[in-house]
Structures are given as structure tokens and as C-alpha cells.
Amino acid sequence: MSDTDTRDPTSLRTPIVAVLGHVDHGKTSLLDKIRGSAVIEGEAGAITQHIGATAVPLDIVSSIAGDLVDPEDFDLPGLLFIDTPGHHSFTTLRSRGGALADIAILVVDVNDGFQPQTLEALDILRRSETPFIVAANKIDTVPGWNENEDSPINATYESQTDRVQGRLDEQLYEIIGNLSDEGFSADLYWRVQNFQRNVGVVPVSAMTGEGVPDLLAVMMGLSQRYMKEEMEIDVTGPGVGTVLEVKEEKGFGKTVDIVLYDGTIRADDQLVVGGQNDPIVTDVRALLQPRPLAEIRTESRFEKVDEVSAAAGIKVAAPELDDAMAGAPVRVVRDRNLEDVVHEVQAELADIAVDTEEQG
Ligand code: GDP
């Protein structure tokens, strides 16, 4: 593709979304719900498979969110959710010294309220200056709740009795009060005018899907409004990413799962990967994506692709990956000077080491 690439070189990538929150507050369930809804709404095969991440393209966001998202209003291509929720993954996964995630969802159980890991998450978000919204989860557990599967919050709220509405209001205001105690001015998302100044709270149920249309609409709107410039990338440029995980894979040896946040990676690229000691210089042997479920029985779980553009999750098979480490930078060399790229990776690794010491 290299010499004949006719695409517009500047393009907008999908924002990368992370999910944080206290244990058992519903991070995994929320990701599962979003993934499940995306699969149902997408025609078979329409959803590109990713490694370690779930892509929800704009047209699928719009079919899940209904009237809340008109695709005409957006030019960002959708949202990419990192599949491993939690603080560890958030703090390990970095890009150019900052957080890899462009935006975060902080999940808070409406019954359980603020807990130690909720506070820890807020601290991490504050320090990394990551914009976030709060998903006030498990609204379906309010006694007497009338379930309306996958409904936007407004419609389901209107269908509740006064008593149920009152109880939910109390729980939501408690969360808003807790956020304020932590120095974040927050409000129910439909009252927020400026998401840069105020944190929006979205009532949801990861179980019934209620409020999920709103959650996706707010994430999409916030990204479009405040992060568009940061999403401008050179799609044809050399890829830049972060290692999610280092894994042994039958038939391929050691592989790295990476999240690519800039440029393109191709099956014939040379790479520099951050290692436990020195940067590793290696050549891509194969770029692997999960094979659609229907085809798995007969063949390998993965299929080879020629190239992938940001933002994306992809598995890379290459020699010499034994010392590669999660959280380390990955850079495609392509037509640049190898030494320069090695130095860039070294500098990023040094940054990570300093930060780890500071936090440790
Ligand atoms: P995580 O530790 O934050 O990833 O939490 P999980 O997603 O594993 O959820 C913890 C428990 O809460 C599980 O038993 C879920 O089924 C349950 N749960 C999560 N979200 C909801 C929800 O919206 N409503 C109800 N009723 N239960 C939920």
C-alpha cells in the first residue's frame, strides 16, 4: 500500500476510553453491555475485531443512542474502549508521558457510593488531567424500579413512581456531593453546559442497559466538542502505540498486544519496542486480529492483516519479544533513522521509570 496510498493523510481517530471504579461497582458489566449492544446493532461482520479493545463505530453509537446521537453532527469515527478496566491498566498504559486513554468513565454503584478505589481513581484522573464522566450504575436496584431495557434515562425515569424517582434522586445527589467534596464540580449530565468545567453524572444500569444510550452520547459529544484537535493524526505515518500485554501464542511464539494511537502499522514494518533492559529492534512477522466467531472452528483464532491504522488494538508477532513489557512504547521505524527512533523509545522508557518511582 505504501506508494499508492491515496488517503487524506490527516484524519481523525477514535478517542480511547478507559473504565475505572471500585471493585464490584460494575466496570466489567458495563463494558460487556456496550460490547453486546454493539454486536446486536452491527450487521454481521460490520464490526472490526480488535485485540484488547472494543471499537464502537459512530453509526453503531448512533443506533444504540437513537435520537441522542445524530451522526451528521460528528466527524470523529466512534469510540475505542480498552477491554481491561481498572486502575492498574490505566496507570500502566501511557502514551508520550500521559495517559493512553483520552477519556474515562468512572463507575460508581448508586447503593455503595464512594469507596476507597473510587477516591483512588479520582486522584489518578486528576493527576493525569484526563476528562471523565461518572456512570452512576445499578439504578435498576432502587426498590420498586420499573425496568425499560436499553432505554434512554429520561424515558425510563418518567416511567418510575414518585417514590422511586425520589430515592434515585437522593442517591445521585449523594454522588454529586461526594464529587464536590473531592473538588470536582459535578451535576446530572443534562444540566452540564461546559464539560471542561463540570463533571457530568449519567445514571445507568449495566444490567438492563438503561442510560447506556446517554452514556455513549455524552462520551461522543464530549470528545467531539473538546478533543477533536487531539484526535487529528497522520493515518499514513509510522505507527505509534503502547504494549497492553506480552503473550505466548501457539504457532507465533511471543507476541505483543498493542493499542495503536497514531499512524499505521504494516505487516512489513520494522519496529522498536520498549524492553525490560534496552529497546528491542525487530521486524513484524504478522499482524493479527481475532477471527470472526463463525470461522474459528476450522482455523486459527487469528487472521493476518496487511495494515492497521489508529486507534486500534492489534496483536503483533515478531522475533525477540521476550523482554518486551506491558506499558512500554512501540514505534514503527519505516523511512526514519533507526537510531532516532531508538532514542525516542529510550526517552519514553526513562519517563515511565521516573513516574513509577514517584508513585511507588
Ligand atoms: P467490576 O468489579 O467493577 O468489574 O464489577 P462487575 O461488572 O464484575 O459487577 C459486580 C457485580 O455487580 C456482578 O454481580 C454484576 O452482575 C453486578 N452488576 C453490575 N452492574 C449491575 C447493574 O447495573 N445492576 C445490577 N442489578 N447488578 C449489576
Coordinates of C-alpha atoms and ligand atoms in Angstrom, one line a residue:
M1 CA 0.0 0.0 0.0
S2 CA 2.9 2.3 0.8
D3 CA 3.5 4.1 -2.5
T4 CA -0.1 4.1 -3.7
D5 CA -1.8 5.3 -0.6
T6 CA -4.2 8.0 -1.8
R7 CA -6.0 8.6 1.5
D8 CA -6.1 12.0 3.0
P9 CA -3.1 11.9 5.3
T10 CA -4.7 13.9 8.1
S11 CA -7.6 12.1 9.6
L12 CA -9.5 11.9 12.9
R13 CA -9.0 8.9 15.0
T14 CA -11.3 7.3 17.6
P15 CA -10.8 8.6 21.2
I16 CA -9.6 5.8 23.5
V17 CA -11.8 5.2 26.5
A18 CA -10.9 3.7 29.9
V19 CA -13.2 2.5 32.6
L20 CA -12.3 2.9 36.3
G21 CA -14.0 2.5 39.6
H22 CA -14.2 0.5 42.8
V23 CA -14.3 -3.3 42.7
D24 CA -17.8 -4.8 42.0
H25 CA -19.3 -1.4 41.0
G26 CA -19.9 -2.8 37.5
K27 CA -16.9 -1.9 35.3
T28 CA -16.8 -5.3 33.5
S29 CA -20.6 -5.5 33.2
L30 CA -20.8 -2.0 31.6
L31 CA -18.1 -2.9 29.1
D32 CA -19.9 -6.2 28.4
K33 CA -23.2 -4.4 27.9
I34 CA -21.7 -1.9 25.5
R35 CA -19.9 -4.7 23.6
G36 CA -23.1 -6.7 23.5
S37 CA -25.3 -3.8 22.2
A38 CA -22.7 -3.0 19.6
V39 CA -22.7 -6.6 18.3
I40 CA -26.5 -6.6 18.2
E41 CA -26.8 -3.3 16.4
G42 CA -23.9 -4.0 13.9
E43 CA -24.7 -6.2 11.0
A44 CA -22.7 -9.4 11.0
G45 CA -19.1 -8.6 10.1
A46 CA -19.6 -4.9 10.2
I47 CA -17.7 -4.5 13.5
T48 CA -13.9 -4.7 13.1
Q49 CA -12.4 -7.1 15.5
H50 CA -9.8 -5.7 17.9
I51 CA -7.3 -7.2 20.3
G52 CA -7.7 -5.9 23.9
A53 CA -10.2 -3.2 22.9
T54 CA -13.7 -2.8 21.6
A55 CA -14.4 -0.4 18.8
V56 CA -17.9 1.1 18.6
P57 CA -18.1 3.0 15.3
L58 CA -20.2 6.1 15.0
D59 CA -23.1 4.5 13.1
I60 CA -23.4 1.9 15.9
V61 CA -23.1 4.5 18.6
S62 CA -26.0 6.3 16.8
S63 CA -28.1 3.2 16.5
I64 CA -27.7 2.4 20.2
A65 CA -28.2 6.1 21.3
G66 CA -31.2 6.7 18.9
D67 CA -32.3 10.3 18.9
L68 CA -29.5 11.3 21.3
V69 CA -26.8 11.0 18.5
D70 CA -27.3 12.3 15.0
P71 CA -24.3 11.0 13.0
E72 CA -24.4 14.2 10.9
D73 CA -23.2 16.2 14.0
F74 CA -20.0 14.2 14.3
D75 CA -16.8 13.6 12.4
L76 CA -15.0 11.5 15.0
P77 CA -15.3 7.9 13.8
G78 CA -16.6 6.4 17.1
L79 CA -15.1 5.2 20.4
L80 CA -12.5 2.6 21.3
F81 CA -12.9 1.1 24.7
I82 CA -9.9 -0.6 26.4
D83 CA -11.2 -4.0 27.5
T84 CA -9.2 -4.3 30.8
P85 CA -10.9 -1.9 33.2
G86 CA -9.2 -0.7 36.4
H87 CA -6.5 1.5 37.8
H88 CA -3.6 -0.8 37.1
S89 CA -4.3 -0.9 33.4
F90 CA -5.0 2.9 33.4
T91 CA -1.7 3.8 35.1
T92 CA 0.4 1.3 33.1
L93 CA -1.0 2.3 29.8
R94 CA 0.6 5.5 28.8
S95 CA 1.4 7.5 25.7
R96 CA 4.1 10.1 25.4
G97 CA 4.2 10.6 29.1
G98 CA 0.4 11.0 29.6
A99 CA -2.4 8.6 29.9
L100 CA -3.1 6.4 26.9
A101 CA -6.8 6.8 27.5
D102 CA -8.2 10.1 26.1
I103 CA -11.3 10.0 28.2
A104 CA -12.5 7.9 31.1
I105 CA -15.7 6.6 32.7
L106 CA -15.7 6.4 36.5
V107 CA -18.2 3.8 37.6
V108 CA -19.9 4.3 40.9
D109 CA -22.5 1.9 42.4
V110 CA -25.5 4.1 43.5
N111 CA -26.1 1.9 46.6
D112 CA -22.5 1.7 47.6
G113 CA -21.4 5.3 46.8
F114 CA -17.9 6.4 47.1
Q115 CA -15.4 3.8 48.2
P116 CA -11.6 3.7 48.6
Q117 CA -10.9 2.8 45.0
T118 CA -13.4 5.5 43.8
L119 CA -11.2 8.1 45.5
E120 CA -8.1 6.5 44.2
A121 CA -9.5 6.7 40.7
L122 CA -10.4 10.3 41.1
D123 CA -6.9 11.0 42.2
I124 CA -5.4 9.3 39.2
L125 CA -7.8 11.1 36.8
R126 CA -6.9 14.4 38.5
R127 CA -3.2 13.9 38.2
S128 CA -3.3 12.7 34.6
E129 CA -5.8 15.5 33.7
T130 CA -8.0 13.0 31.9
P131 CA -11.5 14.3 31.2
F132 CA -14.1 11.9 32.6
I133 CA -17.8 11.3 33.3
V134 CA -19.4 9.4 36.1
A135 CA -21.6 6.4 35.4
A136 CA -23.9 6.1 38.4
N137 CA -24.5 2.4 38.0
K138 CA -27.1 -0.1 39.2
I139 CA -30.1 2.2 39.0
D140 CA -32.3 -0.9 38.5
T141 CA -31.6 -1.9 42.1
V142 CA -33.7 1.0 43.5
P143 CA -36.6 -0.8 45.3
G144 CA -39.7 -0.8 43.0
W145 CA -37.7 0.0 39.9
N146 CA -39.6 -0.5 36.6
E147 CA -37.2 -1.8 34.0
N148 CA -37.2 -0.5 30.5
E149 CA -34.4 -2.4 28.7
D150 CA -31.9 -0.2 26.8
S151 CA -34.0 2.9 27.3
P152 CA -32.5 6.4 27.5
I153 CA -32.6 7.7 31.1
N154 CA -35.3 10.3 30.5
A155 CA -37.9 7.8 29.3
T156 CA -37.2 5.3 32.0
Y157 CA -37.1 7.9 34.7
E158 CA -40.6 9.2 33.6
S159 CA -42.0 5.7 33.9
Q160 CA -41.0 5.4 37.6
T161 CA -43.2 6.2 40.6
D162 CA -42.6 9.4 42.6
R163 CA -41.2 7.3 45.4
V164 CA -38.6 5.6 43.1
Q165 CA -37.7 8.8 41.4
G166 CA -37.2 10.4 44.8
R167 CA -35.0 7.6 46.0
L168 CA -32.8 7.7 42.8
D169 CA -32.5 11.5 43.1
E170 CA -31.2 11.1 46.6
Q171 CA -28.6 8.6 45.6
L172 CA -27.5 10.7 42.6
Y173 CA -27.2 13.9 44.7
E174 CA -25.1 12.0 47.2
I175 CA -22.7 11.1 44.4
I176 CA -22.7 14.7 43.2
G177 CA -22.0 15.9 46.8
N178 CA -19.1 13.4 47.1
L179 CA -17.6 14.7 43.9
S180 CA -17.8 18.2 45.1
D181 CA -16.1 17.2 48.4
E182 CA -13.2 16.0 46.2
G183 CA -13.0 19.3 44.4
F184 CA -15.0 18.4 41.3
S185 CA -17.9 20.5 40.4
A186 CA -20.5 18.0 39.1
D187 CA -24.1 17.7 38.0
L188 CA -26.5 15.4 36.2
Y189 CA -25.2 15.4 32.7
W190 CA -28.2 17.1 31.1
R191 CA -27.6 20.1 33.3
V192 CA -23.9 20.4 32.4
Q193 CA -23.2 23.2 29.9
N194 CA -19.4 23.0 29.9
F195 CA -17.9 19.6 30.4
Q196 CA -14.5 21.0 30.8
R197 CA -15.5 22.7 34.0
N198 CA -18.1 20.3 35.3
V199 CA -18.2 16.6 35.6
G200 CA -21.4 15.0 34.1
V201 CA -23.1 12.2 36.0
V202 CA -25.0 9.7 33.9
P203 CA -27.4 7.3 35.7
V204 CA -27.1 3.8 34.1
S205 CA -27.7 0.2 34.6
A206 CA -25.1 -2.1 33.1
M207 CA -27.6 -4.9 33.7
T208 CA -30.7 -3.6 31.9
G209 CA -28.9 -1.1 29.5
E210 CA -30.9 1.8 30.8
G211 CA -28.9 5.0 30.4
V212 CA -26.4 3.4 28.1
P213 CA -27.7 5.4 25.2
D214 CA -27.0 8.6 27.2
L215 CA -23.6 7.4 28.3
L216 CA -22.4 6.8 24.7
A217 CA -24.0 10.1 23.5
V218 CA -22.2 12.1 26.3
M219 CA -18.8 10.4 25.5
M220 CA -19.2 11.1 21.8
G221 CA -20.3 14.7 22.4
L222 CA -17.6 15.4 24.9
S223 CA -14.9 14.0 22.5
Q224 CA -16.2 15.9 19.5
R225 CA -16.5 19.2 21.4
Y226 CA -13.3 19.2 23.4
M227 CA -10.9 16.7 21.9
K228 CA -11.2 17.0 18.2
E229 CA -7.8 18.6 17.7
E230 CA -6.0 15.9 19.7
M231 CA -7.6 13.3 17.5
E232 CA -6.0 14.6 14.4
I233 CA -3.4 12.2 13.2
D234 CA -1.4 11.3 10.1
V235 CA -3.0 8.0 9.3
T236 CA -0.4 7.1 6.7
G237 CA 2.5 8.0 9.1
P238 CA 4.6 5.4 11.0
G239 CA 2.5 3.8 13.8
V240 CA 3.0 4.7 17.5
G241 CA 1.4 2.6 20.3
T242 CA 1.6 1.1 23.7
V243 CA 2.1 -2.5 24.8
L244 CA -1.0 -3.9 26.5
E245 CA 0.3 -7.3 27.2
V246 CA 3.1 -9.7 26.2
K247 CA 1.8 -13.2 25.4
E248 CA 3.0 -16.6 24.1
E249 CA 0.8 -17.6 21.2
K250 CA 0.8 -21.1 19.7
G251 CA 2.3 -21.0 16.3
F252 CA 3.6 -17.5 16.7
G253 CA 5.8 -17.5 19.7
K254 CA 6.0 -14.4 21.9
T255 CA 3.6 -11.7 20.7
V256 CA 2.7 -8.2 21.9
D257 CA -0.9 -6.9 22.1
I258 CA -0.7 -3.2 21.4
V259 CA -3.0 -0.2 21.3
L260 CA -2.0 1.9 18.3
Y261 CA -2.8 5.6 18.9
D262 CA -1.1 7.3 16.0
G263 CA -0.3 6.4 12.4
T264 CA -0.3 3.0 10.7
I265 CA 1.5 -0.3 11.3
R266 CA 2.1 -2.6 8.3
A267 CA 3.0 -6.3 8.1
D268 CA 6.5 -5.5 6.7
D269 CA 7.4 -2.7 9.1
Q270 CA 10.5 -2.6 11.4
L271 CA 9.6 -1.8 15.0
V272 CA 11.2 -0.5 18.1
V273 CA 9.6 -1.9 21.3
G274 CA 10.4 -0.9 24.9
G275 CA 12.1 -3.7 26.7
Q276 CA 13.0 -4.5 30.3
N277 CA 16.6 -3.6 29.6
D278 CA 17.0 -1.9 26.2
P279 CA 14.7 -1.0 23.4
I280 CA 14.1 -4.0 21.1
V281 CA 14.6 -3.6 17.4
T282 CA 12.6 -6.2 15.4
D283 CA 10.6 -6.8 12.2
V284 CA 6.9 -7.6 12.2
R285 CA 6.3 -11.2 11.3
A286 CA 2.5 -10.9 11.3
L287 CA -0.3 -8.5 12.4
L288 CA -3.1 -10.5 13.9
Q289 CA -6.8 -9.7 14.6
P290 CA -9.3 -12.1 16.1
R291 CA -11.1 -14.1 13.5
P292 CA -14.9 -13.7 13.4
L293 CA -16.5 -16.4 15.7
A294 CA -18.1 -18.3 12.8
E295 CA -14.8 -19.2 11.3
I296 CA -12.9 -20.2 14.4
R297 CA -13.7 -23.9 14.3
T298 CA -11.6 -24.8 11.4
E299 CA -8.7 -22.4 11.6
S300 CA -6.5 -20.4 14.0
R301 CA -8.1 -17.9 16.3
F302 CA -6.4 -15.1 14.4
E303 CA -6.3 -13.8 10.9
K304 CA -3.5 -11.9 9.4
V305 CA -4.0 -8.4 8.2
D306 CA -1.7 -6.2 6.0
E307 CA -2.1 -3.0 7.9
V308 CA -3.9 -1.3 10.8
S309 CA -4.5 2.4 11.5
A310 CA -5.0 4.2 14.8
A311 CA -6.8 4.0 17.0
A312 CA -6.8 0.2 17.2
G313 CA -6.0 -2.9 19.2
I314 CA -3.8 -5.4 17.4
K315 CA -1.6 -8.4 18.1
V316 CA 1.9 -8.2 16.7
A317 CA 4.0 -11.4 16.2
A318 CA 7.7 -10.7 15.9
P319 CA 11.1 -12.2 16.9
E320 CA 13.0 -11.0 20.0
L321 CA 9.9 -10.0 22.1
D322 CA 10.9 -11.9 25.2
D323 CA 11.9 -8.8 27.1
A324 CA 9.0 -6.6 25.9
M325 CA 6.9 -5.2 28.8
A326 CA 3.3 -4.1 29.3
G327 CA 3.1 -0.3 29.2
A328 CA 6.2 0.1 27.1
P329 CA 6.1 2.3 23.9
V330 CA 6.1 0.8 20.4
R331 CA 7.2 2.8 17.3
V332 CA 7.3 1.9 13.6
V333 CA 10.6 2.9 12.0
R334 CA 9.5 3.0 8.3
D335 CA 11.6 5.6 6.5
R336 CA 13.1 7.3 9.5
N337 CA 16.5 6.9 11.0
L338 CA 16.6 3.8 13.3
E339 CA 18.9 5.4 15.9
D340 CA 16.4 8.4 16.2
V341 CA 13.5 6.0 16.9
V342 CA 15.5 4.0 19.4
H343 CA 16.3 7.3 21.2
E344 CA 12.7 8.2 21.3
V345 CA 11.7 4.9 22.8
Q346 CA 14.6 5.2 25.3
A347 CA 13.4 8.6 26.4
E348 CA 9.8 7.4 26.9
L349 CA 11.0 4.4 28.9
A350 CA 13.1 6.7 31.1
D351 CA 9.9 8.8 31.7
I352 CA 8.0 5.7 32.8
A353 CA 10.8 4.7 35.2
V354 CA 10.8 8.2 36.9
D355 CA 7.0 8.2 37.2
T356 CA 6.9 4.7 38.7
E357 CA 9.4 5.7 41.3
E358 CA 7.4 8.8 42.2
Q359 CA 4.3 6.8 42.6
G360 CA 5.9 3.9 44.3
Ligands
GDP1 P1 -16.3 -4.8 38.5 O1 -15.6 -5.5 39.6 O2 -16.4 -3.3 38.7 O3 -15.9 -5.1 37.1 O4 -17.9 -5.2 38.6 P2 -18.7 -6.3 37.8 O5 -19.0 -5.9 36.5 O6 -18.0 -7.7 37.9 O7 -20.0 -6.4 38.7 C1 -20.1 -6.8 40.0 C2 -21.5 -7.4 40.3 O8 -22.5 -6.4 40.2 C3 -21.8 -8.5 39.4 O9 -22.5 -9.5 40.1 C4 -22.8 -7.8 38.4 O10 -23.7 -8.7 37.8 C5 -23.5 -6.8 39.2 N1 -23.9 -5.6 38.5 C6 -23.1 -4.8 37.7 N2 -23.8 -3.9 37.1 C7 -25.1 -4.0 37.6 C8 -26.3 -3.3 37.4 O11 -26.4 -2.3 36.7 N3 -27.4 -3.7 38.0 C9 -27.4 -4.8 38.8 N4 -28.5 -5.2 39.4 N5 -26.3 -5.5 39.1 C10 -25.1 -5.1 38.4

